[in-house]
Amino acid sequence: MSRPAPDGSIAARLSAVKAAIAQAAERVERDPGSVRIVAVTKGVGLEPIREALALGLRTLGENRVQEALAKIEALADESPQWHLVGHLQSNKARQAAERFSMVQSIDSVHLVEALAARAQRPLDVLIEVNAGEEPRKTGARPAEVDAIMRAITASPRLRLLGLMAIGPLQGGPEAARPVFRRLRSIRDDLRQRFSLELPELSMGMSEDFPVAVEEGASMLRLGRVLFAASPDRVQASLGPGALPLK
Ligand SMILES: *Cc1c(COP(=O)(O)O)cnc(C)c1O
C-alpha cells in the first residue's frame, strides 16, 4: 500500500495525533471524543496558532503569563480558550485570573489565596500534582492536595475541575504510566471522600499522550507533536504506521 508523501503541516500532524488517540482509546474501550487536545503554543508564532485554530483546536495552552499576554491580545477576535499550564507566581495572579479561562498549575494554598483575592469572575482551576514525587519538580506533593482542595472549594470564584500532572521527562512513555495511574487514583480518592465531580485529568504530552489516554486523561497538552520539528521520540508516540513528521 502506498503512503501519502510525508507532510509536515499542522493539519497532517493533527490527523496523525487524532489517529493515535483513537487507537489508544480503542485499546481501553474509551470514547476518543472524551479526550480534549490543549494545543500548547509556547514558543509558537501567531501564524501557526491561527492555523491550529482554523483546524478546530480551540483550547490553547501557554506556560508563561508574560509570553501569553501578547498572543491573547492578538488573537482576541478568534476567542480561543486559554489555559495556563506552567508554574504561576502569585505576583502574576491578577493577570492570570483576568486572561485565562483555566489555570491548570495550582500547586500551593498560597497561590489559591492570591487567585481567590484577585479573580473578578469565575475561574476554572486544576491542582498540579507531582504524582511521581520526583525531586525538583513543580506540582504539589500528593500529601498537600487535600489542603489545596479545601482552599479552592472555600473560594466562591474558583471552580475545581480536576488534577494535572507532568509525566517524568525521562524513561520513555512507559515510565509515565505509573505516574498517570497515581494521578487518577488521587482524583478518584478525592471524588469519593469529598463528593466532588473532578471530571478533568490533564496528563500526557507529545511523547507520552497515548499512554495518558489509556490511563484516563481527559485533556492532553500537546506542543511539539503539533508544532515543532519532531525528534524520533515524538514520532514514536504516534505509533507504527504513522506518517513521518518532518
Ligand atoms: C511545554 C509544555 C507542554 C507541551 O509539551 P510537548 O512535549 O511539546 O508536547 C505540556 N505541558 C506543559 C506544562 C508544558 O510546559
Coordinates of N, CA, C and O in Angstrom, one line a residue, residues 14-120:
L14 N -2.0 16.9 13.0 CA -3.2 16.8 13.9 C -3.9 15.5 13.5 O -4.4 14.8 14.4
S15 N -4.0 15.1 12.2 CA -4.7 13.9 11.9 C -3.9 12.7 12.4 O -4.5 11.7 12.9
A16 N -2.6 12.7 12.4 CA -1.8 11.6 13.0 C -2.0 11.5 14.5 O -2.2 10.4 15.0
V17 N -2.1 12.7 15.1 CA -2.3 12.7 16.6 C -3.7 12.1 16.9 O -3.9 11.3 17.8
K18 N -4.7 12.5 16.1 CA -6.1 12.0 16.3 C -6.2 10.5 16.1 O -6.9 9.8 16.8
A19 N -5.4 10.0 15.1 CA -5.4 8.6 14.9 C -4.8 7.9 16.0 O -5.3 6.8 16.5
A20 N -3.7 8.4 16.6 CA -3.0 7.8 17.7 C -3.9 7.8 19.0 O -4.0 6.9 19.8
I21 N -4.7 8.9 19.1 CA -5.6 9.0 20.3 C -6.7 7.9 20.1 O -7.1 7.2 21.0
A22 N -7.2 7.8 18.9 CA -8.3 6.8 18.6 C -7.8 5.4 18.9 O -8.6 4.6 19.5
Q23 N -6.6 5.1 18.4 CA -6.1 3.8 18.7 C -5.9 3.5 20.2 O -6.3 2.4 20.7
A24 N -5.4 4.5 20.9 CA -5.2 4.3 22.3 C -6.5 4.1 23.0 O -6.7 3.3 23.9
A25 N -7.5 4.9 22.6 CA -8.8 4.8 23.2 C -9.5 3.5 23.0 O -10.1 2.9 23.9
E26 N -9.3 3.0 21.8 CA -9.8 1.7 21.4 C -9.2 0.6 22.3 O -10.0 -0.3 22.7
R27 N -7.9 0.7 22.6 CA -7.3 -0.4 23.4 C -7.9 -0.5 24.8 O -7.9 -1.6 25.3
V28 N -8.5 0.6 25.3 CA -9.0 0.5 26.6 C -10.6 0.8 26.6 O -11.2 1.1 27.7
E29 N -11.1 0.7 25.4 CA -12.6 0.9 25.2 C -13.1 2.2 25.8 O -14.1 2.2 26.5
R30 N -12.3 3.3 25.5 CA -12.8 4.6 25.8 C -13.3 5.3 24.6 O -12.9 5.0 23.5
D31 N -14.2 6.2 24.8 CA -14.7 7.1 23.7 C -13.6 8.1 23.4 O -13.3 8.9 24.2
P32 N -13.0 8.1 22.2 CA -12.0 9.1 21.9 C -12.5 10.5 22.0 O -11.8 11.5 22.2
G33 N -13.8 10.7 21.8 CA -14.4 12.0 22.0 C -14.4 12.6 23.4 O -14.6 13.8 23.6
S34 N -14.0 11.7 24.4 CA -13.9 12.2 25.7 C -12.5 12.8 26.0 O -12.2 13.1 27.2
V35 N -11.7 12.9 25.0 CA -10.3 13.4 25.2 C -10.1 14.7 24.4 O -10.4 14.7 23.2
R36 N -9.8 15.7 25.2 CA -9.6 17.1 24.5 C -8.2 17.4 24.4 O -7.3 17.1 25.2
I37 N -7.8 18.0 23.2 CA -6.5 18.4 23.0 C -6.3 19.9 23.4 O -7.1 20.7 23.0
V38 N -5.4 20.1 24.3 CA -5.0 21.5 24.6 C -3.7 21.7 23.7 O -2.7 21.1 24.0
A39 N -3.8 22.6 22.8 CA -2.6 22.9 21.9 C -1.7 23.9 22.6 O -2.0 25.0 22.9
V40 N -0.5 23.4 23.0 CA 0.4 24.2 23.8 C 1.3 25.1 22.8 O 2.0 24.5 22.0
T41 N 1.1 26.4 22.9 CA 1.7 27.3 21.9 C 2.9 28.1 22.4 O 3.2 29.1 21.8
K42 N 3.5 27.6 23.5 CA 4.7 28.3 23.9 C 5.8 28.3 22.9 O 6.0 27.2 22.2
G43 N 6.4 29.4 22.6 CA 7.4 29.5 21.6 C 6.9 29.4 20.1 O 7.6 29.3 19.2
V44 N 5.6 29.4 20.0 CA 4.9 29.3 18.6 C 4.4 30.6 18.2 O 3.8 31.3 19.0
G45 N 4.6 31.0 17.0 CA 4.2 32.3 16.5 C 2.7 32.3 16.1 O 2.0 31.3 16.2
L46 N 2.2 33.5 15.8 CA 0.8 33.7 15.6 C 0.2 32.9 14.4 O -0.9 32.4 14.4
E47 N 1.0 32.8 13.3 CA 0.5 32.2 12.1 C 0.2 30.7 12.3 O -0.9 30.2 12.0
P48 N 1.2 29.9 12.9 CA 0.8 28.5 13.2 C -0.4 28.4 14.2 O -1.2 27.5 14.1
I49 N -0.5 29.3 15.1 CA -1.6 29.3 16.1 C -2.9 29.5 15.3 O -3.9 28.8 15.5
R50 N -2.9 30.5 14.4 CA -4.1 30.7 13.6 C -4.5 29.5 12.8 O -5.7 29.1 12.7
E51 N -3.5 28.8 12.3 CA -3.7 27.5 11.5 C -4.4 26.5 12.4 O -5.3 25.8 12.0
A52 N -3.8 26.4 13.6 CA -4.4 25.4 14.6 C -5.8 25.7 14.9 O -6.7 24.8 15.0
L53 N -6.1 27.0 15.1 CA -7.5 27.4 15.4 C -8.4 27.1 14.3 O -9.5 26.6 14.5
A54 N -7.9 27.3 13.1 CA -8.8 27.0 11.9 C -9.1 25.5 11.8 O -10.1 25.1 11.2
L55 N -8.2 24.7 12.3 CA -8.4 23.3 12.3 C -9.3 22.8 13.5 O -9.4 21.6 13.7
G56 N -9.8 23.7 14.2 CA -10.7 23.3 15.3 C -10.1 23.1 16.7 O -10.7 22.7 17.6
L57 N -8.8 23.5 16.8 CA -8.1 23.4 18.1 C -8.5 24.7 18.8 O -7.8 25.7 18.6
R58 N -9.5 24.7 19.7 CA -10.0 25.9 20.3 C -9.4 26.1 21.7 O -9.7 27.2 22.3
T59 N -8.7 25.2 22.2 CA -8.2 25.3 23.6 C -6.7 25.4 23.5 O -6.0 24.5 22.9
L60 N -6.1 26.5 23.9 CA -4.7 26.8 23.7 C -4.0 26.9 25.1 O -4.6 27.4 26.1
G61 N -2.8 26.3 25.2 CA -2.1 26.4 26.5 C -0.8 27.2 26.4 O -0.1 27.1 25.4
E62 N -0.5 27.9 27.4 CA 0.7 28.7 27.5 C 1.3 28.4 28.9 O 0.6 28.1 29.8
N63 N 2.7 28.4 29.0 CA 3.2 28.2 30.3 C 3.8 29.4 31.0 O 4.2 29.3 32.1
R64 N 3.7 30.6 30.3 CA 4.1 31.8 31.0 C 3.1 32.9 30.7 O 2.8 33.1 29.6
V65 N 2.7 33.6 31.8 CA 1.7 34.6 31.7 C 2.3 35.7 30.7 O 1.6 36.1 29.8
Q66 N 3.5 36.1 30.9 CA 4.1 37.2 30.1 C 4.0 36.9 28.6 O 3.6 37.8 27.8
E67 N 4.5 35.7 28.3 CA 4.5 35.4 26.8 C 3.1 35.3 26.3 O 2.8 35.6 25.1
A68 N 2.2 34.9 27.1 CA 0.8 34.6 26.6 C 0.1 35.9 26.4 O -0.8 36.0 25.4
L69 N 0.4 37.0 27.1 CA -0.5 38.2 27.1 C -0.6 38.8 25.7 O -1.7 39.1 25.2
A70 N 0.6 38.9 25.0 CA 0.5 39.5 23.6 C -0.3 38.6 22.7 O -1.0 39.1 21.8
K71 N -0.2 37.3 22.8 CA -0.9 36.4 21.9 C -2.4 36.4 22.2 O -3.2 36.4 21.3
I72 N -2.7 36.5 23.5 CA -4.1 36.6 23.9 C -4.8 37.8 23.2 O -5.9 37.8 22.7
E73 N -4.0 38.9 23.3 CA -4.5 40.2 22.7 C -4.6 40.0 21.2 O -5.7 40.4 20.6
A74 N -3.6 39.5 20.6 CA -3.6 39.5 19.1 C -4.6 38.5 18.5 O -5.1 38.7 17.4
L75 N -5.0 37.5 19.3 CA -6.0 36.5 18.8 C -7.4 36.7 19.4 O -8.2 35.8 19.3
A76 N -7.6 37.8 20.1 CA -8.8 38.0 20.8 C -10.1 37.8 19.9 O -11.1 37.3 20.3
D77 N -10.0 38.3 18.6 CA -11.1 38.1 17.7 C -11.5 36.7 17.5 O -12.7 36.4 17.2
E78 N -10.6 35.8 17.6 CA -10.9 34.4 17.4 C -11.4 33.7 18.6 O -11.8 32.5 18.6
S79 N -11.4 34.4 19.7 CA -11.8 33.9 21.1 C -11.6 32.4 21.4 O -12.5 31.7 21.6
P80 N -10.3 32.0 21.3 CA -10.0 30.7 21.8 C -10.1 30.7 23.4 O -10.2 31.7 24.0
Q81 N -10.0 29.5 23.9 CA -9.9 29.4 25.4 C -8.4 29.2 25.7 O -7.8 28.4 25.2
W82 N -8.0 30.0 26.7 CA -6.6 29.9 27.1 C -6.4 29.3 28.4 O -7.1 29.7 29.4
H83 N -5.5 28.3 28.5 CA -5.2 27.6 29.7 C -3.8 27.9 30.1 O -2.9 27.8 29.3
L84 N -3.6 28.3 31.3 CA -2.2 28.4 31.8 C -1.8 27.1 32.3 O -2.4 26.5 33.2
V85 N -0.7 26.5 31.7 CA -0.2 25.2 32.1 C 1.1 25.2 32.9 O 1.5 24.2 33.4
G86 N 1.8 26.4 32.9 CA 3.1 26.5 33.5 C 2.9 27.1 34.9 O 1.9 27.6 35.3
H87 N 4.0 27.0 35.7 CA 4.0 27.5 37.0 C 3.6 28.9 37.1 O 4.1 29.8 36.3
L88 N 2.8 29.3 38.1 CA 2.3 30.6 38.2 C 2.8 31.2 39.5 O 2.7 30.6 40.6
Q89 N 3.4 32.4 39.4 CA 3.9 33.1 40.6 C 2.7 34.0 41.1 O 2.0 34.6 40.3
S90 N 2.6 34.1 42.4 CA 1.5 34.8 42.9 C 1.4 36.3 42.5 O 0.3 36.9 42.4
N91 N 2.6 36.9 42.2 CA 2.5 38.3 41.7 C 1.9 38.4 40.3 O 1.7 39.5 39.9
K92 N 1.7 37.3 39.6 CA 1.0 37.4 38.3 C -0.4 36.9 38.4 O -1.1 36.6 37.4
A93 N -0.9 36.7 39.6 CA -2.2 36.1 39.8 C -3.3 36.9 39.2 O -4.3 36.4 38.6
R94 N -3.2 38.2 39.3 CA -4.3 39.1 38.8 C -4.4 38.9 37.3 O -5.5 38.7 36.7
Q95 N -3.3 39.0 36.6 CA -3.3 38.9 35.1 C -3.8 37.5 34.7 O -4.5 37.4 33.8
A96 N -3.3 36.5 35.4 CA -3.7 35.1 35.1 C -5.2 35.0 35.2 O -5.9 34.4 34.3
A97 N -5.8 35.5 36.3 CA -7.2 35.4 36.5 C -8.0 36.2 35.5 O -9.1 35.8 35.1
E98 N -7.5 37.3 35.0 CA -8.2 38.1 34.0 C -8.1 37.4 32.7 O -9.1 37.5 31.9
R99 N -7.0 36.9 32.3 CA -6.8 36.5 30.9 C -7.0 35.0 30.5 O -7.2 34.7 29.4
F100 N -6.9 34.2 31.5 CA -7.0 32.7 31.2 C -8.4 32.2 31.6 O -9.0 32.7 32.6
S101 N -8.9 31.2 30.9 CA -10.2 30.6 31.4 C -9.9 29.5 32.3 O -10.8 29.1 33.1
M102 N -8.7 28.9 32.3 CA -8.3 27.9 33.3 C -6.9 28.0 33.7 O -6.0 28.3 32.8
V103 N -6.6 27.8 35.0 CA -5.2 27.7 35.4 C -5.1 26.3 35.9 O -5.7 25.8 36.8
Q104 N -4.2 25.6 35.1 CA -4.0 24.1 35.4 C -2.9 23.8 36.4 O -2.7 22.7 36.7
S105 N -2.3 24.9 36.9 CA -1.0 24.6 37.6 C -1.0 25.1 39.1 O -0.1 25.7 39.6
I106 N -2.2 24.9 39.7 CA -2.3 25.3 41.1 C -1.5 24.3 42.0 O -1.8 23.2 42.0
D107 N -0.5 24.9 42.7 CA 0.3 23.9 43.4 C 0.6 24.3 44.9 O 1.4 23.7 45.6
S108 N -0.1 25.4 45.4 CA 0.0 25.7 46.8 C -1.2 26.5 47.3 O -1.9 27.1 46.5
V109 N -1.4 26.4 48.6 CA -2.5 27.2 49.2 C -2.3 28.7 49.0 O -3.2 29.4 48.8
H110 N -1.0 29.1 49.1 CA -0.7 30.5 48.9 C -1.2 31.0 47.6 O -1.7 32.1 47.5
L111 N -0.9 30.2 46.5 CA -1.4 30.6 45.2 C -2.9 30.6 45.1 O -3.5 31.5 44.5
V112 N -3.6 29.7 45.7 CA -5.0 29.7 45.7 C -5.5 31.0 46.3 O -6.4 31.7 45.8
E113 N -4.9 31.4 47.4 CA -5.3 32.6 48.1 C -5.1 33.9 47.3 O -5.9 34.8 47.2
A114 N -4.0 33.9 46.6 CA -3.7 35.0 45.7 C -4.7 35.1 44.5 O -5.2 36.2 44.2
L115 N -5.0 34.0 44.0 CA -6.0 34.0 42.9 C -7.4 34.3 43.4 O -8.2 35.1 42.8
A116 N -7.8 33.7 44.5 CA -9.1 34.0 45.1 C -9.3 35.5 45.4 O -10.4 36.0 45.2
A117 N -8.2 36.1 45.8 CA -8.3 37.5 46.2 C -8.4 38.4 45.0 O -9.0 39.5 45.0
R118 N -7.9 38.0 43.8 CA -7.9 38.8 42.7 C -8.8 38.5 41.5 O -9.0 39.3 40.6
A119 N -9.4 37.3 41.5 CA -10.3 36.9 40.4 C -11.6 37.7 40.5 O -12.2 37.8 41.6
Q120 N -11.9 38.3 39.4 CA -13.2 39.1 39.4 C -14.3 38.3 38.8 O -15.4 38.8 38.8

